[in-house]
Amino acid sequence: MAQEDLFRKLIAHSKEYGFIFPSSEIYDGLGAVYDYGPYGVELKNKIRKYWWDAMVTMHENIVGLDAAIFMHPDVWKASGHVTAFNDPLIDNRDSKKRYRADSLIEEYLEKLSAKIDKEVEKGRKRFGEAFDEKMFRETNPRVLAQREKFDEIHLRYVQAAEKEDLKELRQIILDCEIADPVSGSRNWTEVRKFNLMFETRLGSVSEDASSIYLRPETAQGIFVNFLNVQKSARMKIPFGIAQSGKAFRNEIVARQFIFRMREFEQMEMQFFVRPGDEMHWYNIWKERRMKWHRNIVNHPERFRFHEHDKLAHYANAAFDIEYEFPIGFKEVEGIHSRTDFDLTRHQEYSGKKLQYFDTESRESYVPYVVETSIGLDRTFLLILSDAYAEEKAPSAEGEMEDRTVLKIHPVLAPVKLAVLPLVRKDGLPEIARKIMDRVRFDFNCQYDEKDSIGRRYRRQDAIGTPFCVTVDHQTTVDQTVTLRDRDTMQQDRIPIERIRELLAEKISFRTLLERI
Ligand code: ATP
């Protein structure tokens, strides 16, 4: 299936099966804002729990926090967001579409890099076993020409981004003849800076009201509470503070479903370390976070690390964990070494000391910080992209038919178990109801008696329910039911009393957490 088709199907499936709806849809929606439906909210909560347990519950030296969205306006001056949280914006005069100038150049570089890989693949096919990839990359004239072009543009781009040279960004777009991806036009405006923070007013009377911002990241709530948490929870360095919650960014381009939203959720952890130890912890967290991701998907090979070309104003090293979405390799999580930038700036702006007294070395210092910052909504999209499959499945009559299935890990699945009476008579619904009454304390389960059993299986496949039990006439005789597995579609006969025990392990967070 073409990747654009897959992306379109994911969006349609999410809406039809109650995962994600456009916000305020009856008013034609609101750009890049989405609502989570009945199954979406379940999946989202479970992803959050998987993260929280892996970070907070499994680490004695990481504790949680839930800071407010509104913060004192000086927080954002200190953090640098008022002056530096900008994206370079460019408009196309013909199509009237707006783009991020940096994204246009990065996409161009991606394409050049893909061309080089294509040449290499051609070479591999031509030379067969004798193929020496390193030599080919170093000597093939077509590869060398593309590489030279790539390096030249890449260097110009990195330098322009570092200096925030907007004229040069535009010049690169012109020199590379980058066209509007929608209209093909090259009629570009100047590049302008655009601050991504939403501003609002706090206070009831407009004269007294002061301007404040909706937080663009959750991290600052952690920094300003650093000493409150350290002292009250008696934390010793190295230690972490974790938080999940809403963040807001007035994104310039927001055409990628829940990949880029204007209101979204982050799950962030700031790890405070002794100055000088940051690269050690940075490498540890990089690996741990990758393991966490690969642990919950069917396609672990779709992840890769990507080192930042252009560092944020607070970082001295940064890696992204990228996933191959249907829209290409994209960031889901950033691992950043933030130095002592934030705490030092908050000391300066607030006039309060934010230092830690190290009882071992008997010295006070401002700790360094390693951050892991992951988007909850992007992880949600990742799980959906990874899980969505269209396949053939045998119908009740034994013929092959199409099924769309979400192969979400059973621990994360919104509904764990569907209880289905084969027919709506002969006492079968009553038995099924009794089973529901027993298991609802343990799992999120669903009762369904409408339509043929085949159609009911298809509905459960579509929302990713890993197990279905069917109550049939044999149940009335020997108290057994069939247990159907979503992925293998195998059906086993099991006694009713064993349902809870058989499912408990498969849907326990423990099975996931033990493997990280
Ligand atoms: P991008 O380059 O894609 O704009 P970023 O580098 O600005 O992302 P960070 O500031 O590092 O992102 O934020 C950490 C994480 O928060 C990202 O890895 C992503 O998962 C999530 N995130 C950031 N912006 C958005 C958004 N607009 N919508 C959804 N998730 C987001």
Short mmCIF file of N, CA and C in Angstrom, two decimals, residues 116-259:
data_model
loop_
_atom_site.label_atom_id
_atom_site.label_comp_id
_atom_site.label_asym_id
_atom_site.label_seq_id
_atom_site.Cartn_x
_atom_site.Cartn_y
_atom_site.Cartn_z
N ILE A 116 21.38 9.28 -3.11
CA ILE A 116 22.68 8.61 -2.93
C ILE A 116 22.44 7.14 -2.58
N ASP A 117 21.51 6.90 -1.64
CA ASP A 117 21.21 5.52 -1.24
C ASP A 117 20.72 4.69 -2.43
N LYS A 118 19.96 5.35 -3.32
CA LYS A 118 19.44 4.65 -4.49
C LYS A 118 20.57 4.21 -5.42
N GLU A 119 21.55 5.13 -5.62
CA GLU A 119 22.72 4.79 -6.44
C GLU A 119 23.44 3.58 -5.85
N VAL A 120 23.59 3.60 -4.51
CA VAL A 120 24.30 2.51 -3.83
C VAL A 120 23.55 1.19 -4.05
N GLU A 121 22.22 1.26 -3.94
CA GLU A 121 21.43 0.03 -4.14
C GLU A 121 21.58 -0.50 -5.56
N LYS A 122 21.62 0.44 -6.54
CA LYS A 122 21.82 0.03 -7.94
C LYS A 122 23.15 -0.69 -8.07
N GLY A 123 24.19 -0.10 -7.43
CA GLY A 123 25.53 -0.68 -7.47
C GLY A 123 25.53 -2.08 -6.87
N ARG A 124 24.82 -2.21 -5.77
CA ARG A 124 24.77 -3.51 -5.07
C ARG A 124 24.18 -4.58 -6.00
N LYS A 125 23.12 -4.18 -6.73
CA LYS A 125 22.48 -5.13 -7.64
C LYS A 125 23.42 -5.50 -8.79
N ARG A 126 24.13 -4.47 -9.31
CA ARG A 126 24.98 -4.69 -10.48
C ARG A 126 26.17 -5.58 -10.14
N PHE A 127 26.82 -5.33 -8.99
CA PHE A 127 28.05 -6.06 -8.68
C PHE A 127 27.84 -7.33 -7.86
N GLY A 128 26.64 -7.50 -7.36
CA GLY A 128 26.33 -8.74 -6.61
C GLY A 128 27.24 -8.92 -5.41
N GLU A 129 27.77 -10.12 -5.24
CA GLU A 129 28.55 -10.46 -4.03
C GLU A 129 29.84 -9.67 -3.91
N ALA A 130 30.38 -9.25 -5.09
CA ALA A 130 31.67 -8.55 -5.06
C ALA A 130 31.53 -7.09 -4.63
N PHE A 131 30.31 -6.66 -4.32
CA PHE A 131 30.06 -5.23 -4.04
C PHE A 131 30.74 -4.76 -2.75
N ASP A 132 31.51 -3.69 -2.87
CA ASP A 132 32.16 -3.10 -1.71
C ASP A 132 31.53 -1.71 -1.50
N GLU A 133 30.60 -1.62 -0.54
CA GLU A 133 29.81 -0.38 -0.39
C GLU A 133 30.69 0.83 -0.08
N LYS A 134 31.67 0.62 0.81
CA LYS A 134 32.52 1.75 1.23
C LYS A 134 33.26 2.33 0.01
N MET A 135 33.84 1.40 -0.79
CA MET A 135 34.60 1.85 -1.94
C MET A 135 33.67 2.55 -2.95
N PHE A 136 32.50 1.97 -3.15
CA PHE A 136 31.54 2.53 -4.09
C PHE A 136 31.18 3.96 -3.69
N ARG A 137 30.90 4.15 -2.38
CA ARG A 137 30.54 5.50 -1.91
C ARG A 137 31.70 6.48 -2.09
N GLU A 138 32.93 5.97 -1.99
CA GLU A 138 34.09 6.87 -2.07
C GLU A 138 34.55 7.15 -3.51
N THR A 139 34.11 6.30 -4.46
CA THR A 139 34.67 6.46 -5.81
C THR A 139 33.64 6.68 -6.92
N ASN A 140 32.40 6.25 -6.72
CA ASN A 140 31.43 6.38 -7.82
C ASN A 140 31.17 7.86 -8.14
N PRO A 141 31.37 8.27 -9.40
CA PRO A 141 31.26 9.70 -9.72
C PRO A 141 29.88 10.28 -9.43
N ARG A 142 28.81 9.50 -9.69
CA ARG A 142 27.46 10.05 -9.44
C ARG A 142 27.22 10.26 -7.94
N VAL A 143 27.69 9.28 -7.14
CA VAL A 143 27.54 9.41 -5.69
C VAL A 143 28.36 10.60 -5.20
N LEU A 144 29.59 10.73 -5.73
CA LEU A 144 30.46 11.82 -5.27
C LEU A 144 29.86 13.19 -5.59
N ALA A 145 29.25 13.29 -6.79
CA ALA A 145 28.66 14.57 -7.19
C ALA A 145 27.50 14.93 -6.24
N GLN A 146 26.66 13.94 -5.96
CA GLN A 146 25.51 14.20 -5.07
C GLN A 146 26.00 14.54 -3.66
N ARG A 147 27.03 13.83 -3.23
CA ARG A 147 27.57 14.01 -1.88
C ARG A 147 28.12 15.44 -1.73
N GLU A 148 28.82 15.89 -2.79
CA GLU A 148 29.41 17.23 -2.74
C GLU A 148 28.30 18.28 -2.61
N LYS A 149 27.24 18.08 -3.39
CA LYS A 149 26.11 19.00 -3.35
C LYS A 149 25.49 18.99 -1.94
N PHE A 150 25.30 17.77 -1.40
CA PHE A 150 24.70 17.62 -0.08
C PHE A 150 25.53 18.37 0.96
N ASP A 151 26.85 18.11 0.95
CA ASP A 151 27.71 18.70 1.98
C ASP A 151 27.70 20.22 1.89
N GLU A 152 27.68 20.74 0.66
CA GLU A 152 27.72 22.19 0.50
C GLU A 152 26.44 22.83 1.08
N ILE A 153 25.29 22.27 0.70
CA ILE A 153 24.01 22.84 1.16
C ILE A 153 23.85 22.63 2.67
N HIS A 154 24.27 21.46 3.13
CA HIS A 154 24.15 21.15 4.55
C HIS A 154 24.94 22.16 5.38
N LEU A 155 26.17 22.44 4.93
CA LEU A 155 27.02 23.38 5.66
C LEU A 155 26.38 24.78 5.67
N ARG A 156 25.93 25.21 4.50
CA ARG A 156 25.30 26.54 4.42
C ARG A 156 24.09 26.60 5.35
N TYR A 157 23.31 25.51 5.36
CA TYR A 157 22.08 25.48 6.16
C TYR A 157 22.40 25.56 7.66
N VAL A 158 23.38 24.74 8.10
CA VAL A 158 23.72 24.72 9.53
C VAL A 158 24.22 26.10 9.96
N GLN A 159 25.07 26.69 9.13
CA GLN A 159 25.60 28.02 9.49
C GLN A 159 24.49 29.07 9.53
N ALA A 160 23.60 29.02 8.55
CA ALA A 160 22.50 30.00 8.52
C ALA A 160 21.59 29.82 9.72
N ALA A 161 21.31 28.55 10.07
CA ALA A 161 20.41 28.28 11.20
C ALA A 161 21.06 28.76 12.50
N GLU A 162 22.35 28.50 12.64
CA GLU A 162 23.04 28.92 13.87
C GLU A 162 23.02 30.43 14.03
N LYS A 163 23.24 31.13 12.91
CA LYS A 163 23.30 32.60 12.97
C LYS A 163 21.92 33.23 12.84
N GLU A 164 20.90 32.39 12.69
CA GLU A 164 19.54 32.88 12.41
C GLU A 164 19.57 33.85 11.24
N ASP A 165 20.30 33.49 10.19
CA ASP A 165 20.42 34.35 9.01
C ASP A 165 19.26 34.02 8.06
N LEU A 166 18.20 34.82 8.18
CA LEU A 166 16.97 34.52 7.44
C LEU A 166 17.15 34.74 5.94
N LYS A 167 17.98 35.74 5.59
CA LYS A 167 18.23 36.01 4.15
C LYS A 167 18.90 34.80 3.50
N GLU A 168 19.88 34.25 4.21
CA GLU A 168 20.63 33.11 3.66
C GLU A 168 19.70 31.88 3.54
N LEU A 169 18.80 31.70 4.51
CA LEU A 169 17.86 30.56 4.42
C LEU A 169 17.06 30.69 3.12
N ARG A 170 16.60 31.91 2.84
CA ARG A 170 15.83 32.12 1.61
C ARG A 170 16.69 31.86 0.38
N GLN A 171 17.95 32.35 0.45
CA GLN A 171 18.84 32.17 -0.69
C GLN A 171 19.08 30.68 -0.98
N ILE A 172 19.17 29.88 0.09
CA ILE A 172 19.38 28.43 -0.11
C ILE A 172 18.16 27.85 -0.84
N ILE A 173 16.98 28.29 -0.42
CA ILE A 173 15.76 27.80 -1.07
C ILE A 173 15.75 28.16 -2.56
N LEU A 174 16.18 29.40 -2.84
CA LEU A 174 16.22 29.83 -4.25
C LEU A 174 17.30 29.08 -5.02
N ASP A 175 18.50 28.98 -4.43
CA ASP A 175 19.63 28.33 -5.12
C ASP A 175 19.33 26.85 -5.40
N CYS A 176 18.63 26.22 -4.49
CA CYS A 176 18.32 24.78 -4.69
C CYS A 176 17.06 24.60 -5.54
N GLU A 177 16.48 25.70 -5.94
CA GLU A 177 15.24 25.66 -6.74
C GLU A 177 14.17 24.82 -6.07
N ILE A 178 14.03 25.03 -4.76
CA ILE A 178 13.01 24.29 -4.01
C ILE A 178 11.64 24.89 -4.35
N ALA A 179 10.73 23.99 -4.74
CA ALA A 179 9.40 24.46 -5.15
C ALA A 179 8.38 24.15 -4.06
N ASP A 180 7.28 24.89 -4.08
CA ASP A 180 6.17 24.60 -3.16
C ASP A 180 5.70 23.17 -3.42
N PRO A 181 5.71 22.30 -2.40
CA PRO A 181 5.35 20.90 -2.63
C PRO A 181 3.92 20.73 -3.15
N VAL A 182 3.05 21.73 -2.89
CA VAL A 182 1.66 21.60 -3.33
C VAL A 182 1.50 22.10 -4.77
N SER A 183 1.99 23.33 -5.04
CA SER A 183 1.70 23.93 -6.35
C SER A 183 2.86 23.85 -7.33
N GLY A 184 4.07 23.59 -6.83
CA GLY A 184 5.24 23.57 -7.71
C GLY A 184 5.80 24.96 -7.98
N SER A 185 5.19 25.99 -7.40
CA SER A 185 5.65 27.36 -7.65
C SER A 185 6.91 27.68 -6.85
N ARG A 186 7.76 28.58 -7.44
CA ARG A 186 8.98 28.99 -6.72
C ARG A 186 8.93 30.48 -6.37
N ASN A 187 7.73 30.99 -6.29
CA ASN A 187 7.54 32.42 -6.03
C ASN A 187 7.44 32.64 -4.52
N TRP A 188 8.62 32.78 -3.86
CA TRP A 188 8.67 32.82 -2.39
C TRP A 188 8.77 34.24 -1.84
N THR A 189 8.19 34.45 -0.68
CA THR A 189 8.35 35.74 0.03
C THR A 189 9.68 35.73 0.78
N GLU A 190 9.93 36.80 1.54
CA GLU A 190 11.08 36.81 2.46
C GLU A 190 10.83 35.79 3.57
N VAL A 191 11.90 35.45 4.31
CA VAL A 191 11.72 34.57 5.48
C VAL A 191 11.58 35.46 6.72
N ARG A 192 10.59 35.14 7.57
CA ARG A 192 10.38 35.93 8.79
C ARG A 192 10.42 35.02 10.01
N LYS A 193 10.70 35.63 11.17
CA LYS A 193 10.70 34.87 12.41
C LYS A 193 9.29 34.82 12.97
N PHE A 194 8.93 33.69 13.54
CA PHE A 194 7.58 33.58 14.09
C PHE A 194 7.66 32.91 15.45
N ASN A 195 7.21 33.62 16.52
CA ASN A 195 7.27 33.03 17.86
C ASN A 195 6.11 32.07 18.05
N LEU A 196 6.40 30.88 18.59
CA LEU A 196 5.40 29.80 18.65
C LEU A 196 4.54 29.82 19.91
N MET A 197 4.81 30.77 20.82
CA MET A 197 4.03 30.73 22.07
C MET A 197 2.67 31.43 21.93
N PHE A 198 1.66 30.85 22.57
CA PHE A 198 0.33 31.47 22.64
C PHE A 198 0.32 32.41 23.84
N GLU A 199 -0.21 33.60 23.61
CA GLU A 199 -0.27 34.57 24.71
C GLU A 199 -1.71 34.72 25.13
N THR A 200 -1.94 34.91 26.44
CA THR A 200 -3.31 35.20 26.89
C THR A 200 -3.24 36.15 28.08
N ARG A 201 -4.41 36.51 28.62
CA ARG A 201 -4.43 37.49 29.72
C ARG A 201 -4.88 36.81 31.00
N LEU A 202 -4.20 37.16 32.10
CA LEU A 202 -4.57 36.61 33.40
C LEU A 202 -5.15 37.74 34.23
N GLY A 203 -6.33 37.55 34.81
CA GLY A 203 -6.94 38.62 35.61
C GLY A 203 -8.29 38.97 35.05
N SER A 204 -9.18 39.52 35.92
CA SER A 204 -10.56 39.73 35.50
C SER A 204 -10.79 41.09 34.86
N VAL A 205 -10.06 42.10 35.29
CA VAL A 205 -10.28 43.44 34.72
C VAL A 205 -9.15 43.73 33.75
N SER A 206 -9.50 44.18 32.56
CA SER A 206 -8.47 44.22 31.52
C SER A 206 -7.28 45.12 31.90
N GLU A 207 -7.53 46.23 32.66
CA GLU A 207 -6.38 47.10 33.00
C GLU A 207 -5.38 46.38 33.90
N ASP A 208 -5.93 45.51 34.82
CA ASP A 208 -5.01 44.84 35.76
C ASP A 208 -4.41 43.56 35.16
N ALA A 209 -4.99 43.16 34.04
CA ALA A 209 -4.58 41.85 33.54
C ALA A 209 -3.14 41.88 33.04
N SER A 210 -2.44 40.79 33.26
CA SER A 210 -1.08 40.74 32.72
C SER A 210 -1.00 39.63 31.69
N SER A 211 -0.08 39.85 30.76
CA SER A 211 0.08 38.88 29.67
C SER A 211 0.83 37.66 30.17
N ILE A 212 0.27 36.52 29.91
CA ILE A 212 1.00 35.30 30.24
C ILE A 212 0.94 34.36 29.03
N TYR A 213 1.70 33.27 29.12
CA TYR A 213 1.79 32.33 27.99
C TYR A 213 1.24 30.96 28.37
N LEU A 214 0.72 30.28 27.40
CA LEU A 214 0.42 28.86 27.60
C LEU A 214 1.74 28.13 27.42
N ARG A 215 2.10 27.25 28.35
CA ARG A 215 3.46 26.69 28.30
C ARG A 215 3.73 25.94 26.99
N PRO A 216 4.88 26.21 26.36
CA PRO A 216 5.21 25.49 25.12
C PRO A 216 5.96 24.19 25.40
N GLU A 217 6.32 23.96 26.66
CA GLU A 217 6.95 22.69 27.05
C GLU A 217 6.67 22.51 28.54
N THR A 218 6.67 21.27 29.01
CA THR A 218 6.38 21.04 30.43
C THR A 218 7.64 21.21 31.29
N ALA A 219 8.80 21.20 30.65
CA ALA A 219 10.07 21.16 31.38
C ALA A 219 10.24 22.30 32.39
N GLN A 220 9.76 23.52 32.04
CA GLN A 220 10.03 24.66 32.93
C GLN A 220 9.36 24.50 34.28
N GLY A 221 8.22 23.82 34.31
CA GLY A 221 7.55 23.54 35.60
C GLY A 221 8.45 22.71 36.49
N ILE A 222 9.25 21.86 35.87
CA ILE A 222 10.19 21.02 36.63
C ILE A 222 11.36 21.88 37.13
N PHE A 223 11.90 22.73 36.27
CA PHE A 223 13.06 23.53 36.69
C PHE A 223 12.72 24.46 37.85
N VAL A 224 11.57 25.14 37.75
CA VAL A 224 11.27 26.11 38.82
C VAL A 224 10.93 25.40 40.13
N ASN A 225 10.57 24.11 40.06
CA ASN A 225 10.28 23.35 41.27
C ASN A 225 11.46 22.48 41.72
N PHE A 226 12.60 22.68 41.09
CA PHE A 226 13.74 21.79 41.34
C PHE A 226 14.03 21.65 42.84
N LEU A 227 14.14 22.78 43.55
CA LEU A 227 14.50 22.67 44.97
C LEU A 227 13.34 22.17 45.82
N ASN A 228 12.11 22.58 45.47
CA ASN A 228 10.94 22.07 46.22
C ASN A 228 10.93 20.55 46.20
N VAL A 229 11.13 19.99 45.03
CA VAL A 229 11.08 18.53 44.90
C VAL A 229 12.29 17.90 45.58
N GLN A 230 13.45 18.45 45.32
CA GLN A 230 14.68 17.83 45.88
C GLN A 230 14.61 17.79 47.40
N LYS A 231 14.13 18.90 47.99
CA LYS A 231 14.11 18.95 49.46
C LYS A 231 12.98 18.10 50.02
N SER A 232 11.77 18.23 49.45
CA SER A 232 10.62 17.54 50.05
C SER A 232 10.72 16.03 49.86
N ALA A 233 11.29 15.58 48.74
CA ALA A 233 11.38 14.12 48.53
C ALA A 233 12.78 13.61 48.90
N ARG A 234 13.61 14.47 49.46
CA ARG A 234 14.97 14.13 49.92
C ARG A 234 15.77 13.41 48.83
N MET A 235 15.81 14.03 47.67
CA MET A 235 16.48 13.40 46.53
C MET A 235 17.97 13.75 46.53
N LYS A 236 18.74 12.75 46.12
CA LYS A 236 20.21 12.94 46.03
C LYS A 236 20.63 12.83 44.56
N ILE A 237 21.49 13.71 44.15
CA ILE A 237 21.98 13.66 42.75
C ILE A 237 22.79 12.39 42.51
N PRO A 238 22.62 11.65 41.40
CA PRO A 238 21.75 11.98 40.29
C PRO A 238 20.30 11.57 40.55
N PHE A 239 19.36 12.47 40.19
CA PHE A 239 17.95 12.12 40.32
C PHE A 239 17.14 12.81 39.23
N GLY A 240 15.92 12.31 39.03
CA GLY A 240 15.09 12.85 37.96
C GLY A 240 13.72 13.28 38.46
N ILE A 241 13.12 14.22 37.72
CA ILE A 241 11.73 14.63 37.97
C ILE A 241 10.97 14.44 36.66
N ALA A 242 9.83 13.73 36.76
CA ALA A 242 9.08 13.39 35.55
C ALA A 242 7.71 14.06 35.60
N GLN A 243 7.22 14.43 34.44
CA GLN A 243 5.91 15.07 34.38
C GLN A 243 5.29 14.84 33.01
N SER A 244 3.96 14.63 33.01
CA SER A 244 3.30 14.58 31.71
C SER A 244 2.16 15.58 31.73
N GLY A 245 1.94 16.24 30.60
CA GLY A 245 0.86 17.22 30.58
C GLY A 245 0.83 17.98 29.27
N LYS A 246 -0.13 18.90 29.20
CA LYS A 246 -0.36 19.64 27.95
C LYS A 246 0.73 20.67 27.68
N ALA A 247 1.01 20.86 26.41
CA ALA A 247 1.88 21.95 25.97
C ALA A 247 1.22 22.55 24.73
N PHE A 248 1.55 23.80 24.44
CA PHE A 248 0.88 24.53 23.35
C PHE A 248 1.90 25.22 22.46
N ARG A 249 1.76 25.03 21.16
CA ARG A 249 2.65 25.73 20.23
C ARG A 249 1.85 26.17 19.01
N ASN A 250 2.03 27.42 18.65
CA ASN A 250 1.30 27.93 17.48
C ASN A 250 2.05 27.54 16.22
N GLU A 251 2.02 26.26 15.90
CA GLU A 251 2.82 25.71 14.80
C GLU A 251 2.46 26.37 13.47
N ILE A 252 3.49 26.64 12.65
CA ILE A 252 3.26 27.28 11.36
C ILE A 252 2.57 26.32 10.40
N VAL A 253 3.14 25.13 10.31
CA VAL A 253 2.55 24.14 9.40
C VAL A 253 1.95 23.05 10.26
N ALA A 254 0.69 22.82 10.05
CA ALA A 254 0.04 21.80 10.87
C ALA A 254 -0.89 21.00 9.97
N ARG A 255 -0.28 20.20 9.09
CA ARG A 255 -1.13 19.44 8.17
C ARG A 255 -0.88 17.95 8.30
N GLN A 256 -0.38 17.53 9.45
CA GLN A 256 0.00 16.13 9.55
C GLN A 256 -0.73 15.39 10.66
N PHE A 257 -2.05 15.64 10.74
CA PHE A 257 -2.89 14.93 11.71
C PHE A 257 -2.32 15.16 13.11
N ILE A 258 -2.25 14.13 13.97
CA ILE A 258 -1.78 14.40 15.33
C ILE A 258 -0.25 14.41 15.43
N PHE A 259 0.44 14.37 14.29
CA PHE A 259 1.90 14.45 14.37
C PHE A 259 2.31 15.84 14.85
#
